Amino acid sequence: MLQIGEVADRVGLSLRTVRYYEEMGLLAPADRTEGGFRLYTEDQVDRLQLIKQMKPLGFTVQEMRALLHARDVLVSHDSSEEDRQAARESLAGFASAAAARIDALREQLARAEEFAKELRRRTRKPRASSAKR
Amino acid sequence: MLQIGEVADRVGLSLRTVRYYEEMGLLAPADRTEGGFRLYTEDQVDRLQLIKQMKPLGFTVQEMRALLHARDVLVSHDSSEEDRQAARESLAGFASAAAARIDALREQLARAEEFAKELRRRTRKPRASSAKR
DNA sequence: TCAACTGTTACGATGCGTAAATGTGC
DNA sequence: AGCACATTTACGCATCGTAACAGTTG
């Protein structure tokens, strides 16, 4: 069982963020010490990693909660086939959303590269001040 | 001279965003009508385009203001050589920051793709329920 | 007992969205 | 005169950062 500091360190999130995700219902600590310190299992560290992977794709916390719920249903061994089916559909939705966002990211990247290039161009001191433009 | 709606449309920003950037000191309208309507020049539209290009790289509004200021110094014909030099250094800093963020974006993209793939994998209904894991 | 860690609470920053009530332009 | 467009003001939201102050752990 790990304390929040260890967990945050390993996943690369701040304590605040971990607590925030808890507040938002993404993951509650498996246990607490007598004094109230949060205690986490390795599984929960994985869950946090998953969350951290989703974030850059711009999913909101609510969406992440939904996705995690679907995952939970699929992972659990005692969920009905209907639930599983719904969960799979939910995941499929997220998968295509993720694909769309990845495309957007790719476009962003391309434009950002253009921009950076332009920036470097402006940075170079013009030789003979042949003011073009 | 264009009104804010035209400008926002052409650049692809909301009115709110344009006004917000003004509030933050990124660009003031070149003029106003008698009644107070903001009026912009084509140059200002370009400036907004530039701002819009920077945003995806995660620069804060303050950073954008600094970068735009540096650009202004370089573009202006009556700025001292010291100012120009400082501006070039500032731009160089932004250029390397941009490069770093582009690298980060690229990494994000790669991980996002992994993630999406994983998501699609979970989505497929397992054939004979050979519960692996 | 001390240092390092954690707890809760709460206010702040960023970047806008979104009304509400009103005025302007053509 | 009408209707689209604009103005200011202001509150709301997501996602944390950052104290402040107190308690816990080893």
GROMACS .gro file of N, CA, C and O in nm, chain A residues 4-5 7 16 19-20 27 32 34-35 39 54 57 68 79 88 92 94 100 107 118 121-123 130 132-133:
model
  108
    4ILE      N    1  -0.002   0.872  -0.093
    4ILE     CA    2  -0.030   0.956  -0.209
    4ILE      C    3   0.096   1.012  -0.274
    4ILE      O    4   0.103   1.028  -0.396
    5GLY      N    5   0.196   1.040  -0.191
    5GLY     CA    6   0.318   1.099  -0.244
    5GLY      C    7   0.389   1.004  -0.340
    5GLY      O    8   0.428   1.042  -0.451
    7VAL      N    9   0.262   0.753  -0.497
    7VAL     CA   10   0.176   0.735  -0.614
    7VAL      C   11   0.193   0.850  -0.712
    7VAL      O   12   0.217   0.830  -0.831
   16ARG      N   13  -0.224   1.738  -0.558
   16ARG     CA   14  -0.350   1.809  -0.581
   16ARG      C   15  -0.433   1.741  -0.688
   16ARG      O   16  -0.555   1.727  -0.678
   19ARG      N   17  -0.583   1.416  -0.577
   19ARG     CA   18  -0.698   1.440  -0.489
   19ARG      C   19  -0.817   1.493  -0.570
   19ARG      O   20  -0.932   1.458  -0.543
   20TYR      N   21  -0.785   1.574  -0.667
   20TYR     CA   22  -0.892   1.628  -0.752
   20TYR      C   23  -0.964   1.515  -0.825
   20TYR      O   24  -1.087   1.512  -0.832
   27LEU      N   25  -1.111   0.793  -0.894
   27LEU     CA   26  -1.059   0.681  -0.814
   27LEU      C   27  -1.045   0.721  -0.670
   27LEU      O   28  -0.994   0.828  -0.639
   32ARG      N   29  -0.745   0.385   0.405
   32ARG     CA   30  -0.686   0.500   0.475
   32ARG      C   31  -0.615   0.448   0.599
   32ARG      O   32  -0.654   0.344   0.654
   34GLU      N   33  -0.512   0.495   1.004
   34GLU     CA   34  -0.586   0.544   1.121
   34GLU      C   35  -0.601   0.695   1.116
   34GLU      O   36  -0.706   0.751   1.139
   35GLY      N   37  -0.491   0.759   1.084
   35GLY     CA   38  -0.488   0.906   1.089
   35GLY      C   39  -0.548   0.973   0.968
   35GLY      O   40  -0.553   1.095   0.959
   39LEU      N   41  -0.433   0.548   0.116
   39LEU     CA   42  -0.350   0.434   0.079
   39LEU      C   43  -0.398   0.374  -0.052
   39LEU      O   44  -0.517   0.351  -0.072
   54MET      N   45  -0.503   0.946  -2.094
   54MET     CA   46  -0.620   1.001  -2.162
   54MET      C   47  -0.616   1.152  -2.169
   54MET      O   48  -0.665   1.212  -2.264
   57LEU      N   49  -0.541   1.378  -2.466
   57LEU     CA   50  -0.637   1.374  -2.575
   57LEU      C   51  -0.754   1.468  -2.552
   57LEU      O   52  -0.845   1.476  -2.631
   68LEU      N   53  -1.363   0.494  -1.767
   68LEU     CA   54  -1.312   0.405  -1.662
   68LEU      C   55  -1.421   0.311  -1.615
   68LEU      O   56  -1.395   0.193  -1.586
   79SER      N   57  -2.016  -0.915  -1.437
   79SER     CA   58  -2.108  -0.817  -1.496
   79SER      C   59  -2.183  -0.886  -1.609
   79SER      O   60  -2.129  -0.971  -1.679
   88ARG      N   61  -1.872  -0.207  -2.416
   88ARG     CA   62  -1.793  -0.214  -2.539
   88ARG      C   63  -1.831  -0.104  -2.636
   88ARG      O   64  -1.746  -0.044  -2.701
   92ALA      N   65  -1.605   0.188  -2.776
   92ALA     CA   66  -1.591   0.211  -2.921
   92ALA      C   67  -1.609   0.359  -2.951
   92ALA      O   68  -1.536   0.417  -3.032
   94PHE      N   69  -1.547   0.606  -2.751
   94PHE     CA   70  -1.427   0.675  -2.706
   94PHE      C   71  -1.313   0.652  -2.804
   94PHE      O   72  -1.232   0.741  -2.830
  100ALA      N   73  -1.030   1.078  -3.371
  100ALA     CA   74  -1.054   1.212  -3.425
  100ALA      C   75  -0.959   1.313  -3.360
  100ALA      O   76  -0.900   1.397  -3.428
  107GLU      N   77  -0.266   1.754  -3.703
  107GLU     CA   78  -0.276   1.880  -3.776
  107GLU      C   79  -0.211   1.993  -3.699
  107GLU      O   80  -0.136   2.074  -3.754
  118GLU      N   81   0.890   2.956  -3.892
  118GLU     CA   82   0.872   3.099  -3.916
  118GLU      C   83   0.938   3.181  -3.805
  118GLU      O   84   1.004   3.281  -3.830
  121ARG      N   85   1.300   3.186  -3.841
  121ARG     CA   86   1.338   3.271  -3.952
  121ARG      C   87   1.347   3.416  -3.907
  121ARG      O   88   1.441   3.487  -3.938
  122ARG      N   89   1.248   3.456  -3.832
  122ARG     CA   90   1.247   3.594  -3.784
  122ARG      C   91   1.361   3.621  -3.688
  122ARG      O   92   1.401   3.735  -3.665
  123THR      N   93   1.408   3.516  -3.625
  123THR     CA   94   1.509   3.531  -3.523
  123THR      C   95   1.645   3.567  -3.582
  123THR      O   96   1.720   3.645  -3.525
  130SER      N   97   1.814   4.412  -4.598
  130SER     CA   98   1.737   4.427  -4.721
  130SER      C   99   1.590   4.404  -4.687
  130SER      O  100   1.538   4.295  -4.702
  132LYS      N  101   1.277   4.315  -4.681
  132LYS     CA  102   1.175   4.256  -4.767
  132LYS      C  103   1.041   4.271  -4.695
  132LYS      O  104   1.037   4.280  -4.573
  133ARG      N  105   0.938   4.266  -4.770
  133ARG     CA  106   0.802   4.281  -4.717
  133ARG      C  107   0.764   4.424  -4.699
  133ARG      O  108   0.754   4.481  -4.602
   0.00000   0.00000   0.00000
